[in-house]
Coordinates of C-alpha atoms in Angstrom, one line a residue:
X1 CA 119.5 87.1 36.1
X2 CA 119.0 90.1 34.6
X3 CA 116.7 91.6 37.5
X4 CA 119.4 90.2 39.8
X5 CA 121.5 92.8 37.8
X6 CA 119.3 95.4 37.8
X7 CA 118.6 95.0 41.6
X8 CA 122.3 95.2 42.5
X9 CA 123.2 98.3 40.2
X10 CA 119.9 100.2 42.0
X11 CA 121.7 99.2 45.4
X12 CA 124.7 100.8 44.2
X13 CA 123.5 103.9 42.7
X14 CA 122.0 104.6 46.0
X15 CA 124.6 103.4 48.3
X16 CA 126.6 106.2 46.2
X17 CA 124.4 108.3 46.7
X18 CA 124.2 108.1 50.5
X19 CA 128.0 108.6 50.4
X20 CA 127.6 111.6 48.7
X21 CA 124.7 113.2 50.5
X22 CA 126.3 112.1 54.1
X23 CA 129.1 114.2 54.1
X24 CA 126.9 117.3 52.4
X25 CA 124.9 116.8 55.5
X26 CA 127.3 117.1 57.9
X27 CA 128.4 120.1 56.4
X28 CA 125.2 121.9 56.1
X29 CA 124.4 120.8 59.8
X30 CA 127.6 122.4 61.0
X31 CA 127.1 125.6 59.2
X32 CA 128.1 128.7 61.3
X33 CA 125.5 130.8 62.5
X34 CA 125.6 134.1 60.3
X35 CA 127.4 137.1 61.4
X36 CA 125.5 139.8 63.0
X37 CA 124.7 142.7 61.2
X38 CA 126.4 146.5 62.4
X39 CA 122.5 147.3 63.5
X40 CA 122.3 144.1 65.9
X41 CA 126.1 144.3 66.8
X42 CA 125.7 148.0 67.9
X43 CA 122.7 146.8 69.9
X44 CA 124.6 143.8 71.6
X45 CA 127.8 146.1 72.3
X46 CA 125.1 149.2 74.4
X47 CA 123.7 146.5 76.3
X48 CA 125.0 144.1 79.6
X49 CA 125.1 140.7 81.1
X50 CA 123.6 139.7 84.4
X51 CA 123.9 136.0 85.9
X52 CA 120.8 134.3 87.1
X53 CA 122.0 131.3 88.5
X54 CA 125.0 130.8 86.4
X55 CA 123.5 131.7 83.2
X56 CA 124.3 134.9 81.7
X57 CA 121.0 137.1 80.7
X58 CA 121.5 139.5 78.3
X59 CA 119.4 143.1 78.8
X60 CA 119.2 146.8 77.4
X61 CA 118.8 149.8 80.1
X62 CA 118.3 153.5 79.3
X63 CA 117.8 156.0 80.9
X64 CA 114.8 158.5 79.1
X65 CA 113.2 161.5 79.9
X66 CA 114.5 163.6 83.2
X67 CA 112.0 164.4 85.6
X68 CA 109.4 161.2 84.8
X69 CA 109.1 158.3 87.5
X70 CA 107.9 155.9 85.0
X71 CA 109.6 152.6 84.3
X72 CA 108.8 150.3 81.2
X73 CA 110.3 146.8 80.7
X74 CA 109.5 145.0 77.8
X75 CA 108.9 141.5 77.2
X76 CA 109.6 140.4 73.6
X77 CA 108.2 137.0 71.6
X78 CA 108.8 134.2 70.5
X79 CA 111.1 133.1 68.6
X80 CA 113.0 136.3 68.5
X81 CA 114.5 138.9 70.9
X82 CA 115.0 142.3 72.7
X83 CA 116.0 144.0 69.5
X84 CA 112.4 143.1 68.1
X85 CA 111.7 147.0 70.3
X86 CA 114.8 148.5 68.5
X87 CA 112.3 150.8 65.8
X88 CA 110.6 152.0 69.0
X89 CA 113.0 152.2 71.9
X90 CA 114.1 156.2 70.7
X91 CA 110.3 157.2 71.0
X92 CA 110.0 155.2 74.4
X93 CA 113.1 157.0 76.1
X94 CA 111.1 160.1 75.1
X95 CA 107.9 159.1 77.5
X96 CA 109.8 156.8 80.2
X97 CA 112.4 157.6 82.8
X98 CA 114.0 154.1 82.1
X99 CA 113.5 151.8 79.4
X100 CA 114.3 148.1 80.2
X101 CA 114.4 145.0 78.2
X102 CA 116.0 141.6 78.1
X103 CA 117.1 138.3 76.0
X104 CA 114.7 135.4 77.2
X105 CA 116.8 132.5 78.8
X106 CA 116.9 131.0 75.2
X107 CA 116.6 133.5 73.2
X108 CA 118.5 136.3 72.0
X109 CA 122.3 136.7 73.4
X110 CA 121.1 134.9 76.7
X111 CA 122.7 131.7 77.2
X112 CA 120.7 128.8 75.6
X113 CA 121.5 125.3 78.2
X114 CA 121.0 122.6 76.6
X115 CA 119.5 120.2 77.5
X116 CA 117.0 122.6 79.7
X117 CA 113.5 122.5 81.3
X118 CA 112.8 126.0 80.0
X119 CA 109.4 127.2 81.7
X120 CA 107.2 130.8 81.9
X121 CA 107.7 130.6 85.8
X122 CA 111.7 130.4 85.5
X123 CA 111.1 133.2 82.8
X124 CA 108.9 135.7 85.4
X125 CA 111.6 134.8 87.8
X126 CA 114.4 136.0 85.6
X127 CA 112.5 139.4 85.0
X128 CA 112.5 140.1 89.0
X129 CA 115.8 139.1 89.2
X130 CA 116.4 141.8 87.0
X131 CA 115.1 144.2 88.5
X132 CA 116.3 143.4 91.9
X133 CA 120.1 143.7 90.0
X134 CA 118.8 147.1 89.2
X135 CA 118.1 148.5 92.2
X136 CA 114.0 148.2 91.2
X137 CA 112.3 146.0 92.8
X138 CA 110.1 148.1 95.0
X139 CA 109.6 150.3 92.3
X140 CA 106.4 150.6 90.5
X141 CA 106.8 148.7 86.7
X142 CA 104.8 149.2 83.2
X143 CA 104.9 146.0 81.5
X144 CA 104.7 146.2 77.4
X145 CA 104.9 142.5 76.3
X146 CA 105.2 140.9 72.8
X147 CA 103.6 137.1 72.3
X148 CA 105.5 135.0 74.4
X149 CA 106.3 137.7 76.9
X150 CA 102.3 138.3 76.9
X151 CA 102.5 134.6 79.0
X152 CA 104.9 135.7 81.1
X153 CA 103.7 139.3 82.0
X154 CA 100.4 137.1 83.0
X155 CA 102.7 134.9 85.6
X156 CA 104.0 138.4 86.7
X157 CA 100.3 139.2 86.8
X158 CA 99.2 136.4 89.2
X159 CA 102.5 136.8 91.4
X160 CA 101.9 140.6 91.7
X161 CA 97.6 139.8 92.4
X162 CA 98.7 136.9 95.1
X163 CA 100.6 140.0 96.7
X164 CA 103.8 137.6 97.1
X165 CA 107.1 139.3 98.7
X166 CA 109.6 140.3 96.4
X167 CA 107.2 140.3 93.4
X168 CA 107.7 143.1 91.6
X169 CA 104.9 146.2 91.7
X170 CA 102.9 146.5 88.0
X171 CA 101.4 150.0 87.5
X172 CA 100.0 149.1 84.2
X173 CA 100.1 146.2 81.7
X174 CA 100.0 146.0 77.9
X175 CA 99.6 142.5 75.9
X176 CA 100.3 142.6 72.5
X177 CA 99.6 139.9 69.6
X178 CA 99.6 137.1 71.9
X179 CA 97.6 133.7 71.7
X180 CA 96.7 134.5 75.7
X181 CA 93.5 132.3 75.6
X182 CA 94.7 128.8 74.1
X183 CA 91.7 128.1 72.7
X184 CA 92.0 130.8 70.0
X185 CA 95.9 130.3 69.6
X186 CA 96.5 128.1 66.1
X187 CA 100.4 127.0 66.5
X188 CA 102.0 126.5 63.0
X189 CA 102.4 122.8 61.5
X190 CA 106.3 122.5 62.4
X191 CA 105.9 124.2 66.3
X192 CA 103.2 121.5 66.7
X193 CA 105.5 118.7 65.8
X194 CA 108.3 120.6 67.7
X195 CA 106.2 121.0 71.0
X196 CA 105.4 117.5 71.4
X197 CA 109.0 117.0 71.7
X198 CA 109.1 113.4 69.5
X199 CA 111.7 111.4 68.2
X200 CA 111.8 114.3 64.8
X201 CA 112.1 117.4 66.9
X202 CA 116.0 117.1 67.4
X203 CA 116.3 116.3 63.4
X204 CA 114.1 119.2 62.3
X205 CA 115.6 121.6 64.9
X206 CA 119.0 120.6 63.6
X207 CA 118.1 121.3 59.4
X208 CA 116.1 124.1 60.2
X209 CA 117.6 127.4 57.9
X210 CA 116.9 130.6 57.1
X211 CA 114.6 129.7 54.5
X212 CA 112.5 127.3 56.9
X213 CA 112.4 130.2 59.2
X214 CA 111.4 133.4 57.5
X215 CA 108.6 131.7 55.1
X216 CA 107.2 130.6 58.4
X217 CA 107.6 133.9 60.0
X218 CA 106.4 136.3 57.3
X219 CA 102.5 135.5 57.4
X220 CA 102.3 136.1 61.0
X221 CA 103.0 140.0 59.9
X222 CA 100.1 142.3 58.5
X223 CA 100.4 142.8 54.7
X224 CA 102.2 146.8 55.5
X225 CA 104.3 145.4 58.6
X226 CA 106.0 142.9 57.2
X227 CA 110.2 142.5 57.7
X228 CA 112.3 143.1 55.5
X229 CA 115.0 140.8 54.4
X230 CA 118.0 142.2 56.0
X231 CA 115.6 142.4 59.6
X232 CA 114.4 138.4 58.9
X233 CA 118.1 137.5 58.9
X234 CA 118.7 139.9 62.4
X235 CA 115.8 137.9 63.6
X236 CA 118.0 134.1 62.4
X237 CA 121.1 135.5 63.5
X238 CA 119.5 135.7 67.2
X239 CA 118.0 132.9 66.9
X240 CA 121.2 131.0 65.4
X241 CA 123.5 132.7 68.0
X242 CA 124.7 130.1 70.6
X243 CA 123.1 127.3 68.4
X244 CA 119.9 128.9 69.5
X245 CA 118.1 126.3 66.9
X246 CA 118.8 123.1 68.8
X247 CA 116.5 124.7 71.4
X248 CA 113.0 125.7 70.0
X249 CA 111.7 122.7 70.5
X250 CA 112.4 123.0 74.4
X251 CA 111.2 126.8 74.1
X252 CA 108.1 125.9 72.4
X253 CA 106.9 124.1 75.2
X254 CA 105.4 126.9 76.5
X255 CA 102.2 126.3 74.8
X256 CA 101.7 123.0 76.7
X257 CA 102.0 124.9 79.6
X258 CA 99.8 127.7 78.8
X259 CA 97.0 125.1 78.3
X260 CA 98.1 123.5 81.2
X261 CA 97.7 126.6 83.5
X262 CA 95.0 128.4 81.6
X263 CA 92.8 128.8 84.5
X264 CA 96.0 130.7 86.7
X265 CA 97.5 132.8 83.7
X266 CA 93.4 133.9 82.5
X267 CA 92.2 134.2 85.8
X268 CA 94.8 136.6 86.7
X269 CA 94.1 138.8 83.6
X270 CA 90.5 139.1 84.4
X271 CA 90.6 140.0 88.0
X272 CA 93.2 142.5 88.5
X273 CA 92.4 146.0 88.6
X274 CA 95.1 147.7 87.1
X275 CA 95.1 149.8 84.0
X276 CA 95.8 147.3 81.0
X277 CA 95.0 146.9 77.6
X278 CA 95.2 143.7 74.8
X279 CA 95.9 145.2 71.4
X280 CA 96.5 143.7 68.1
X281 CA 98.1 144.9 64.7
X282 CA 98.0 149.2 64.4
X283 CA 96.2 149.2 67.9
X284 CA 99.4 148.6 69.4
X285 CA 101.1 151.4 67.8
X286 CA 98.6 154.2 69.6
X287 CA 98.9 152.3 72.8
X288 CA 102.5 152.1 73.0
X289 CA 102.5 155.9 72.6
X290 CA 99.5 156.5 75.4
X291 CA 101.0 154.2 78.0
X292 CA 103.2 156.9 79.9
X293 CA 100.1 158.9 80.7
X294 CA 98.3 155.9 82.3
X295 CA 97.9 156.0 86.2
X296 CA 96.6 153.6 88.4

């Protein structure tokens, strides 16, 4: 009898404490996405909006130094955004006659579909259609690429080696701190769980915070490098913008597909002839400074 008590008390505590914890849940899942800072405001307000097949991509476009024909577009990673080139994109206008970059479909102030089969080859696409909006296409292109963008400079790689028309022209390439060879890429505990797209990956994706994100982010920097606060919460305020949360598991299946066309993406890195280079860490930071001076 008295267990019989005990039992039915324990079955009340805790069906009062799923009352409680169900509405908290619902609030915290609906949370608004943060508000962007005046930095990443001013940088949403200078750039424009082009639609690739109904979706809005979001890009930056300067014009730099008078008198130079060189052209840079830069590919940023994952999970972030154009603004990730904000701290260099003065010093690049000083060396380039345009500077160009863009949101990801996914990422950034790009439209984020949902539900979406997002791929590196619709990715490479949207980076020619760019450029054909620009007036560019038959222009010759530096690439400068960023993790994620590294796989997808390699796609621009193979179309640009398999001479295919209305590829866009690459003068010279730069890869920078990207897992290109998956055997040497080690994806975090969570994007592994995320990637295999399982019955968890909508839960986590929906009670992933701020908190979740920049203590996974912040070891991926060098010990000098890392962000500070305020730029982690520029970073989640990309990221959150257009409930860009709900879809990193879909994004991170890029790293199923760089395993599953290794031998197209490496291949095409090893047998091109253009100038490129693969830096990591402070390399980066002479190469980015060097690249206007490279000539094929």
């Amino acid at each position: 009898m008295v267990r019989r008590d005990r039992l039915r008390r324990m079955r009340e505590w805790w069906v009062q404490v799923g009352l409680l914890a169900v509405p908290l849940l619902a609030a915290y899942l609906h949370i608004p996405p943060p508000q962007l800072s005046p930095a990443l405001h001013a940088w949403k307000a200078s750039g424009k909006f082009f639609t690739y097949k109904g979706m809005r991509i979001f890009y930056q476009d300067s014009a730099g130094v008078v008198g130079s024909p060189e052209i840079v577009v830069l590919l940023h990673g994952f999970p972030t955004s154009s603004y990730d080139w904000y701290k260099i994109w003065e010093g690049l206008t000083l060396r380039f006659h345009r500077v160009i970059a863009l949101d990801f479909l996914g990422f950034g102030f790009s439209d984020k579909p949902r539900p979406h089969h997002y791929s590196i080859f619709e990715q490479a696409s949207i980076v020619e259609a760019l450029l054909r909006h620009l007036g560019l296409q038959n222009r010759r292109i530096n690439l400068l690429s960023h993790d994620y963008g590294d796989i997808v400079a390699q796609e621009l790689l193979y179309r640009y080696k398999q001479n295919r028309s209305g590829r866009l022209t690459i003068k010279s390439l730069c890869l920078s701190n990207g897992g290109i060879f998956p055997e040497t890429h080690h994806p975090l505990l969570l994007q592994k769980i995320l990637k295999d797209g399982g019955v968890l990956s909508p839960i986590l994706t929906r009670l992933m915070n701020f908190f979740v994100f920049s203590r996974g982010l912040t070891p991926v920097f060098g010990p000098y490098t890392r962000p500070s606060e305020s730029e982690l919460w520029d970073m989640w305020a990309g990221i959150r913008n257009n409930d860009g949360n709900l879809v990193i598991d879909s994004l991170l299946q890029y790293i199923n597909q760089r395993q599953k066309f290794q031998r197209r993406w490496v291949g095409a890195l090893t047998s091109v002839t253009i100038p490129r280079k693969r830096c990591r860490g402070p390399q980066c930071r002479f190469w980015m400074t060097t690249l206007a001076t490279i000539h094929s």
